Amino acid sequence: MTTFEQVPVFQCEFEDDRTGLSKETIKRALADNLFYIQGKVPATATPNDYYMALAYTVRDRMLQRWFKTTEVYTKKGVKVVSYLSAEFLLGPHLSNNLINLGIYDLVRQVVEESGLDFVQLREIEEEPGLGNGGLGRLAACYMDSLSTLEIPAIGYGIRYEFGIFDQEIRDGWQVEITDKWLHLGNPWEIPRLEETIEVKFGGRTEAYYDEKCRYRVRWIPDKVVKGVPYDTPISGYNVNTVNTLRLWKAEAPESFEFQAFNVGDYYGAVNRKVVSENITKVLYPNDELMKGKELRLEQQYFFVSCSLQDMIRLHLQKGESLETFHQSFAVQLNDTHPSIGVAELMRLLVDEYEIEWDQAWQITQNTFGYTNHTLLPEALEKWTLSLFKNLLPRHLQIIYEINQRFLGQVRAKYPNDSDRLARLSLIDESGEKYVRMANLASVGSHAINGVAALHTELLKRDVLGDFHELWPEKFSNKTNGVTPRRWIVVSNPLLANLITRKIGVDWISHLEDLKQLEAFIEDAEFRREWRQTKQDIKGYLATYIKENHGIEVNPESLFDVQVKRLHEYKRQHLNVLHIITLYKRIKDNPNIEITPRTFIFGGKAAPGYFMAKLIIKLINSVGDVVNNDPDVRDRLKVVFLPDYNVRFGQRVYPAADLSEQISTAGKEASGTGNMKFAMNGALTIGTLDGANIEIREEVGEENFFLFGLTTEQVYELKSKGYNPWDYYHNNPQLKQVIDLISSGFFSHGDTNLFRPLVDSLLYHDPYMLFADYQSYIDAQDQVNQAYRDQEHWTRMSILNAARMGKFSSDRAILEYCQEIWNAVPVKIELEEYIQGRA
Ligand code: C3B
């Protein structure tokens, strides 16, 4: 970050027509940016050029605030939250920044008065898909709340050249296309080349005695890579704070190339450059699956080392000594992906800054907090010792040292308990030896949290049970939240306006205020407006689906939506079993009265996850049959919308009547889509899993469609010996549905296509679809009944939205600030001549 200590060479007052907010000024700025930045005149400008000019015009209006914010953070005594995350799934910037700056309508008008199509320009933006799903999107919501709450914060991550792949559906199957989000340039980022940092890899270590005869270790790496920071401003809503998201790009240092050129190894030099730059090439597209790939550990270490070195530089610039590092920065580990930071901070403090081990350890523990996001065993990160040693030989030594000291404490507290010792150890020695990253994060942090009440309880009981016994005081729950700016104001302006007309505008930054809507529940006119709003939005989605995917859907039908990553535990295939059940009812009695429904799916599967991809194929195959069967008479429609991303989320959450949150109890850590739906007035059909439990508590059980086994019942049934076969044989309806899939009815007679899926259900059913099937169908039948009474449905819809205050990310961030980070708001004041402009 730029230092503000030096006296500026010249002071310059930014004149009004650079960043002012009069219509004329904005118009001029647009034309100027088109000409001077894009180098285009209207005769040659493409829509993208206009989009870029518009984006620069908006960015210019954030710069003063951004500089001011950064300047304040370099002052002594300001504690900065540093959010370390391998993923930030930001979504499009333009609308969000316009809303946060309070200039959306103004800029839209100006653009239109200039003869341009605002909506077209808005849609041109390539969204930065630098994340897989929930975890990455949560990081983005938290950045929004940190700025809105005026908390000094920096997000640190990776500037992937290729983010999450684009998904196409061909013949019903997912096909992955590389995401080229940077191909036309990114107007929102500013590279800070002068703040580049060096990161070492590989090689060996060497012990030596320093001039004071102290034992020391130095690391002699065999590779050095440069980390170049790219900064993106993160505006807060209705405040001056503009925080920074700093993403690192890997580059090869020139010095290495020179050496190689001199010995004539031209190819070797270029190849090393390519290999170095590969580190930040591509986002790993697995969510919740750990694959022990070396490049992934390189990515993690690369961004964590850059970030910690950056923080140390900032801290030292304040004139502080490293002993107080933890008072300058609260560093949050977003899952274990950045947990190598514990060993890296120790290395920096002990090896590079010569701080004694014990003191360094205190600083480290006081600095870090660790958020766990999943209980799935296949997601827990561990690295083989050999891989670790090759890439980070010094860190492995440090981890051994931490472990030895830690296990010493454990031994003292629990003598003769070798099983406990083996479970707590940072090294898994049960077979091939591994470093356990969750253990490293737990030992190296002063606070550990789960992301919903149930999840935290299960963490304390199972995955981190031994750590909880050892240090119960470290554990707390921080139920997730989502930002109402993006997920209501930006995505659902019609509903936002209706709410604001009724209760004023404060709810946007105080979501509990939505409670006031309950006072209007008896107002028939309000209910009518609410219903009409939902209807209008459903109409827009129907038009979009028709125009983009050629499928005609009935906007009057119940919109039943499941959008999220494809995963067996999320049970999209349970939803399909319901669709086939309804289809079967129609086939058996074509005149049966049923509530018309449109089933909307969206979500990406990890490219190597065969079963998830087969579920996508099943959804599309069932859709082909149902959508084209004349007996159905358009009462059921099934659409799988390709390439689900943040932008599409903004379109679909507002249009949903029913939100499908149907994971096996105990598997979904929290969920955040569940919150976005309910905030927009959808009712939930869901299990007692993750944050569903808390949503149901808030909205009232009478406004929530509950089904399925509880976590306890799932455990019990598993331990008794779960046999899906029994459910299949004892439930004729279920049997018919499964038999129909097996018969090849949805696969042009091919009985093999879906066999892996059907066999997995019949013989294993690890996520217990069969156990929950009947209860799910019964709950869906209640949904059908309820939807027929539109007045009652509307009341439930209003109550859902009105009672979602708890699930604002502002609430979540406040809890982190008070209970983990010890961070307080810092008001950013602007000079008078800027105030009221930009
Ligand atoms: C997700 C979990 O699956 C969700 O339940 C949770 O709401 C979010 O994180 C945010 O906490 N998750 C993810 O997207 N990727 C992982 N690797 C682990 C968890």
PDB file of N, CA and C and ligand atoms in Angstrom, residues 87 132-136 138 286-289 335 337 372-374 379 451 480 569-570 667-672, ligand 1:
ATOM      1  N   GLU A  87     -10.483 -17.796  -2.347  1.00  0.00           N
ATOM      2  CA  GLU A  87     -11.573 -17.503  -3.283  1.00  0.00           C
ATOM      3  C   GLU A  87     -12.315 -16.230  -2.876  1.00  0.00           C
ATOM      4  N   ASN A 132     -15.546 -20.950  -6.222  1.00  0.00           N
ATOM      5  CA  ASN A 132     -16.370 -22.085  -6.632  1.00  0.00           C
ATOM      6  C   ASN A 132     -17.836 -21.924  -6.275  1.00  0.00           C
ATOM      7  N   GLY A 133     -18.088 -21.480  -5.055  1.00  0.00           N
ATOM      8  CA  GLY A 133     -19.479 -21.442  -4.595  1.00  0.00           C
ATOM      9  C   GLY A 133     -19.585 -20.695  -3.287  1.00  0.00           C
ATOM     10  N   GLY A 134     -20.221 -21.335  -2.312  1.00  0.00           N
ATOM     11  CA  GLY A 134     -20.567 -20.676  -1.053  1.00  0.00           C
ATOM     12  C   GLY A 134     -19.410 -19.992  -0.339  1.00  0.00           C
ATOM     13  N   LEU A 135     -18.297 -20.693  -0.241  1.00  0.00           N
ATOM     14  CA  LEU A 135     -17.168 -20.149   0.520  1.00  0.00           C
ATOM     15  C   LEU A 135     -16.634 -18.852  -0.107  1.00  0.00           C
ATOM     16  N   GLY A 136     -16.515 -18.856  -1.438  1.00  0.00           N
ATOM     17  CA  GLY A 136     -15.998 -17.686  -2.134  1.00  0.00           C
ATOM     18  C   GLY A 136     -16.985 -16.529  -2.114  1.00  0.00           C
ATOM     19  N   LEU A 138     -19.259 -16.042   0.191  1.00  0.00           N
ATOM     20  CA  LEU A 138     -19.306 -15.531   1.564  1.00  0.00           C
ATOM     21  C   LEU A 138     -18.210 -14.475   1.763  1.00  0.00           C
ATOM     22  N   ASN A 286     -12.728 -27.669  -7.785  1.00  0.00           N
ATOM     23  CA  ASN A 286     -13.399 -28.572  -6.837  1.00  0.00           C
ATOM     24  C   ASN A 286     -13.845 -27.773  -5.643  1.00  0.00           C
ATOM     25  N   ASP A 287     -15.113 -27.883  -5.285  1.00  0.00           N
ATOM     26  CA  ASP A 287     -15.416 -27.375  -3.961  1.00  0.00           C
ATOM     27  C   ASP A 287     -15.599 -28.602  -3.088  1.00  0.00           C
ATOM     28  N   GLU A 288     -15.070 -28.565  -1.938  1.00  0.00           N
ATOM     29  CA  GLU A 288     -15.214 -29.618  -0.947  1.00  0.00           C
ATOM     30  C   GLU A 288     -14.654 -30.960  -1.416  1.00  0.00           C
ATOM     31  N   LEU A 289     -13.582 -30.910  -2.207  1.00  0.00           N
ATOM     32  CA  LEU A 289     -12.828 -32.134  -2.480  1.00  0.00           C
ATOM     33  C   LEU A 289     -11.362 -31.761  -2.506  1.00  0.00           C
ATOM     34  N   ASP A 335     -11.328 -21.017   5.892  1.00  0.00           N
ATOM     35  CA  ASP A 335     -11.080 -22.453   5.790  1.00  0.00           C
ATOM     36  C   ASP A 335      -9.568 -22.727   5.908  1.00  0.00           C
ATOM     37  N   HIS A 337      -7.473 -23.366   3.549  1.00  0.00           N
ATOM     38  CA  HIS A 337      -6.673 -23.047   2.355  1.00  0.00           C
ATOM     39  C   HIS A 337      -5.494 -22.111   2.660  1.00  0.00           C
ATOM     40  N   ASN A 372     -13.939 -22.784  10.026  1.00  0.00           N
ATOM     41  CA  ASN A 372     -14.132 -24.059   9.330  1.00  0.00           C
ATOM     42  C   ASN A 372     -15.446 -23.980   8.549  1.00  0.00           C
ATOM     43  N   HIS A 373     -15.438 -24.500   7.314  1.00  0.00           N
ATOM     44  CA  HIS A 373     -16.637 -24.401   6.465  1.00  0.00           C
ATOM     45  C   HIS A 373     -17.239 -25.747   6.083  1.00  0.00           C
ATOM     46  N   THR A 374     -16.663 -26.833   6.532  1.00  0.00           N
ATOM     47  CA  THR A 374     -17.242 -28.114   6.110  1.00  0.00           C
ATOM     48  C   THR A 374     -16.846 -29.246   7.045  1.00  0.00           C
ATOM     49  N   ALA A 379     -13.101 -33.226   2.179  1.00  0.00           N
ATOM     50  CA  ALA A 379     -12.661 -31.844   1.959  1.00  0.00           C
ATOM     51  C   ALA A 379     -11.499 -31.456   2.876  1.00  0.00           C
ATOM     52  N   VAL A 451     -19.884 -22.176  10.953  1.00  0.00           N
ATOM     53  CA  VAL A 451     -20.635 -21.170  10.205  1.00  0.00           C
ATOM     54  C   VAL A 451     -22.151 -21.261  10.360  1.00  0.00           C
ATOM     55  N   ASN A 480     -23.404 -17.727   9.228  1.00  0.00           N
ATOM     56  CA  ASN A 480     -23.176 -16.949   8.000  1.00  0.00           C
ATOM     57  C   ASN A 480     -24.247 -15.890   7.776  1.00  0.00           C
ATOM     58  N   TYR A 569     -24.414 -34.753  -1.700  1.00  0.00           N
ATOM     59  CA  TYR A 569     -24.996 -34.438  -0.384  1.00  0.00           C
ATOM     60  C   TYR A 569     -26.065 -33.357  -0.469  1.00  0.00           C
ATOM     61  N   LYS A 570     -26.005 -32.549  -1.518  1.00  0.00           N
ATOM     62  CA  LYS A 570     -27.020 -31.501  -1.690  1.00  0.00           C
ATOM     63  C   LYS A 570     -28.308 -32.061  -2.302  1.00  0.00           C
ATOM     64  N   LYS A 667     -24.837 -32.410   6.859  1.00  0.00           N
ATOM     65  CA  LYS A 667     -23.845 -32.332   5.779  1.00  0.00           C
ATOM     66  C   LYS A 667     -23.567 -30.909   5.289  1.00  0.00           C
ATOM     67  N   GLU A 668     -24.591 -30.058   5.239  1.00  0.00           N
ATOM     68  CA  GLU A 668     -24.385 -28.697   4.728  1.00  0.00           C
ATOM     69  C   GLU A 668     -23.984 -27.808   5.896  1.00  0.00           C
ATOM     70  N   ALA A 669     -22.765 -27.291   5.874  1.00  0.00           N
ATOM     71  CA  ALA A 669     -22.290 -26.537   7.028  1.00  0.00           C
ATOM     72  C   ALA A 669     -23.264 -25.409   7.377  1.00  0.00           C
ATOM     73  N   SER A 670     -23.613 -24.608   6.391  1.00  0.00           N
ATOM     74  CA  SER A 670     -24.569 -23.530   6.655  1.00  0.00           C
ATOM     75  C   SER A 670     -25.524 -23.372   5.489  1.00  0.00           C
ATOM     76  N   GLY A 671     -24.935 -23.101   4.304  1.00  0.00           N
ATOM     77  CA  GLY A 671     -25.743 -22.660   3.184  1.00  0.00           C
ATOM     78  C   GLY A 671     -25.892 -21.155   3.301  1.00  0.00           C
ATOM     79  N   THR A 672     -25.938 -20.486   2.158  1.00  0.00           N
ATOM     80  CA  THR A 672     -26.170 -19.044   2.138  1.00  0.00           C
ATOM     81  C   THR A 672     -27.223 -18.716   1.083  1.00  0.00           C
TER      82      THR A 672
HETATM   83  C1  C3B B   1     -19.424 -23.934   1.770  1.00  0.00           C
HETATM   84  C2  C3B B   1     -20.361 -24.835   2.554  1.00  0.00           C
HETATM   85  O1  C3B B   1     -20.630 -25.988   1.822  1.00  0.00           O
HETATM   86  C3  C3B B   1     -21.655 -24.080   2.806  1.00  0.00           C
HETATM   87  O2  C3B B   1     -22.517 -24.842   3.592  1.00  0.00           O
HETATM   88  C4  C3B B   1     -21.358 -22.754   3.492  1.00  0.00           C
HETATM   89  O3  C3B B   1     -22.519 -21.976   3.552  1.00  0.00           O
HETATM   90  C5  C3B B   1     -20.306 -21.972   2.723  1.00  0.00           C
HETATM   91  O4  C3B B   1     -19.154 -22.755   2.515  1.00  0.00           O
HETATM   92  C6  C3B B   1     -19.888 -20.714   3.436  1.00  0.00           C
HETATM   93  O5  C3B B   1     -19.583 -20.963   4.758  1.00  0.00           O
HETATM   94  N1  C3B B   1     -18.117 -24.544   1.418  1.00  0.00           N
HETATM   95  C7  C3B B   1     -17.606 -24.259   0.170  1.00  0.00           C
HETATM   96  O6  C3B B   1     -18.246 -23.565  -0.624  1.00  0.00           O
HETATM   97  N2  C3B B   1     -16.388 -24.728  -0.185  1.00  0.00           N
HETATM   98  C8  C3B B   1     -15.658 -25.464   0.677  1.00  0.00           C
HETATM   99  N3  C3B B   1     -14.477 -25.905   0.319  1.00  0.00           N
HETATM  100  C9  C3B B   1     -16.149 -25.747   1.958  1.00  0.00           C
HETATM  101  C10 C3B B   1     -17.409 -25.258   2.301  1.00  0.00           C
END
